mmCIF file of C-alpha atoms in Angstrom:
data_model
loop_
_atom_site.group_PDB
_atom_site.id
_atom_site.type_symbol
_atom_site.label_atom_id
_atom_site.label_comp_id
_atom_site.label_asym_id
_atom_site.label_seq_id
_atom_site.Cartn_x
_atom_site.Cartn_y
_atom_site.Cartn_z
ATOM 1 C CA MET A 296 -257.219 90.287 229.399
ATOM 2 C CA LEU A 297 -260.735 90.656 231.186
ATOM 3 C CA ALA A 298 -259.405 94.204 232.751
ATOM 4 C CA SER A 299 -261.576 95.716 229.936
ATOM 5 C CA GLN A 300 -263.873 93.071 228.414
ATOM 6 C CA THR A 301 -266.354 90.411 229.834
ATOM 7 C CA MET A 302 -265.392 86.634 228.000
ATOM 8 C CA THR A 303 -266.433 83.506 227.915
ATOM 9 C CA ALA A 304 -264.992 80.740 229.392
ATOM 10 C CA GLY A 305 -263.918 79.532 225.659
ATOM 11 C CA ALA A 306 -262.922 83.067 224.655
ATOM 12 C CA ILE A 307 -260.726 82.796 227.674
ATOM 13 C CA ALA A 308 -258.955 80.102 226.829
ATOM 14 C CA ASP A 309 -258.123 80.511 223.431
ATOM 15 C CA ASN A 310 -255.258 83.112 224.933
ATOM 16 C CA PHE A 311 -253.305 79.985 226.301
ATOM 17 C CA ASP A 312 -251.964 77.112 225.352
ATOM 18 C CA SER A 313 -253.509 75.715 228.297
ATOM 19 C CA SER A 314 -256.144 72.500 228.056
ATOM 20 C CA ARG A 315 -259.883 74.452 228.109
ATOM 21 C CA GLN A 316 -260.327 72.430 231.346
ATOM 22 C CA THR A 317 -257.463 73.655 232.934
ATOM 23 C CA ILE A 318 -258.339 76.749 231.899
ATOM 24 C CA SER A 319 -262.044 76.647 233.438
ATOM 25 C CA LYS A 320 -260.566 75.051 236.454
ATOM 26 C CA HIS A 321 -258.561 78.297 237.119
ATOM 27 C CA ILE A 322 -261.207 80.443 236.405
ATOM 28 C CA GLN A 323 -263.809 78.354 238.793
ATOM 29 C CA ILE A 324 -261.282 79.046 241.659
ATOM 30 C CA LEU A 325 -260.996 83.104 240.247
ATOM 31 C CA THR A 326 -264.792 83.058 240.910
ATOM 32 C CA GLU A 327 -264.960 81.498 244.433
ATOM 33 C CA CYS A 328 -262.441 83.952 245.648
ATOM 34 C CA GLU A 329 -264.528 86.712 244.024
ATOM 35 C CA ILE A 330 -261.620 87.745 241.748
ATOM 36 C CA LEU A 331 -263.874 87.187 238.578
ATOM 37 C CA ASN A 332 -267.614 87.546 238.445
ATOM 38 C CA GLN A 333 -270.195 85.678 236.589
ATOM 39 C CA GLN A 334 -273.299 86.896 234.325
ATOM 40 C CA GLN A 335 -275.189 84.585 232.544
ATOM 41 C CA GLN A 336 -276.607 85.716 229.206
ATOM 42 C CA GLY A 337 -278.600 83.574 227.468
ATOM 43 C CA ARG A 338 -276.769 80.052 227.426
ATOM 44 C CA GLU A 339 -273.021 81.625 227.497
ATOM 45 C CA ILE A 340 -271.938 82.423 230.771
ATOM 46 C CA TYR A 341 -269.803 85.844 230.995
ATOM 47 C CA TYR A 342 -267.112 86.764 233.118
ATOM 48 C CA HIS A 343 -265.475 89.794 234.503
ATOM 49 C CA PHE A 344 -262.711 91.247 236.149
ATOM 50 C CA ASN A 345 -263.947 92.340 240.115
ATOM 51 C CA PRO A 346 -261.289 95.492 240.553
ATOM 52 C CA GLN A 347 -262.956 95.994 244.087
ATOM 53 C CA LYS A 348 -261.589 92.484 245.632
ATOM 54 C CA ILE A 349 -258.067 92.840 243.226
ATOM 55 C CA LYS A 350 -257.186 95.855 245.362
ATOM 56 C CA GLU A 351 -258.496 94.411 248.095
ATOM 57 C CA ILE A 352 -255.540 91.574 247.403
ATOM 58 C CA ALA A 353 -253.108 94.591 246.531
ATOM 59 C CA ASP A 354 -253.632 96.226 249.938
ATOM 60 C CA PHE A 355 -253.254 92.820 251.810
ATOM 61 C CA ILE A 356 -250.131 92.005 250.031
ATOM 62 C CA GLU A 357 -248.588 95.915 250.398
ATOM 63 C CA PRO A 358 -246.909 95.110 253.667
ATOM 64 C CA PHE A 359 -245.259 92.060 252.259
ATOM 65 C CA ARG A 360 -244.284 93.796 249.481
ATOM 66 C CA LYS A 361 -242.636 96.329 251.054
ATOM 67 C CA LEU A 362 -240.791 94.073 253.439
ATOM 68 C CA TRP A 363 -239.225 92.032 251.146
ATOM 69 C CA ASP A 364 -237.980 94.863 248.842
ATOM 70 C CA ASP A 365 -236.294 95.831 251.865
ATOM 71 C CA ARG A 366 -234.773 92.518 252.362
ATOM 72 C CA PHE A 367 -233.838 92.200 248.630
ATOM 73 C CA ASN A 368 -232.529 96.029 248.556
ATOM 74 C CA LYS A 369 -229.975 94.248 251.564
ATOM 75 C CA LEU A 370 -229.041 91.552 249.670
ATOM 76 C CA GLU A 371 -228.012 92.979 246.700
ATOM 77 C CA SER A 372 -225.583 95.690 249.246
ATOM 78 C CA VAL A 373 -224.210 92.416 250.841
ATOM 79 C CA MET A 374 -223.770 91.216 247.211
ATOM 80 C CA LYS A 375 -222.280 94.608 245.529
ATOM 81 C CA ASN A 376 -219.904 94.550 248.742
ATOM 82 C CA TYR A 377 -219.115 90.754 248.439
ATOM 83 C CA THR A 378 -218.246 90.785 244.731
ATOM 84 C CA THR A 379 -216.142 93.863 245.107
ATOM 85 C CA LYS A 380 -213.861 92.558 248.088
ATOM 86 C CA LYS A 381 -212.917 89.239 246.067
#
């Protein structure tokens, strides 16, 4: 949603069933983490996605993803062997 356009908090909230207060809290956290950037235009604050920060997070998570993929693959193999032995 924010990857392709800037949006106000209200416009973002309109896409969810949660309250505006809940969405605003999430936006605040994402802004503090620099995942979202904000830009003041008159009285409105527009939020947009920070792809550089997401890449940084993805790079950090990648080794863990590989580790968990390997573990789940091993678990799947064990479960297949277990079910075929029954």
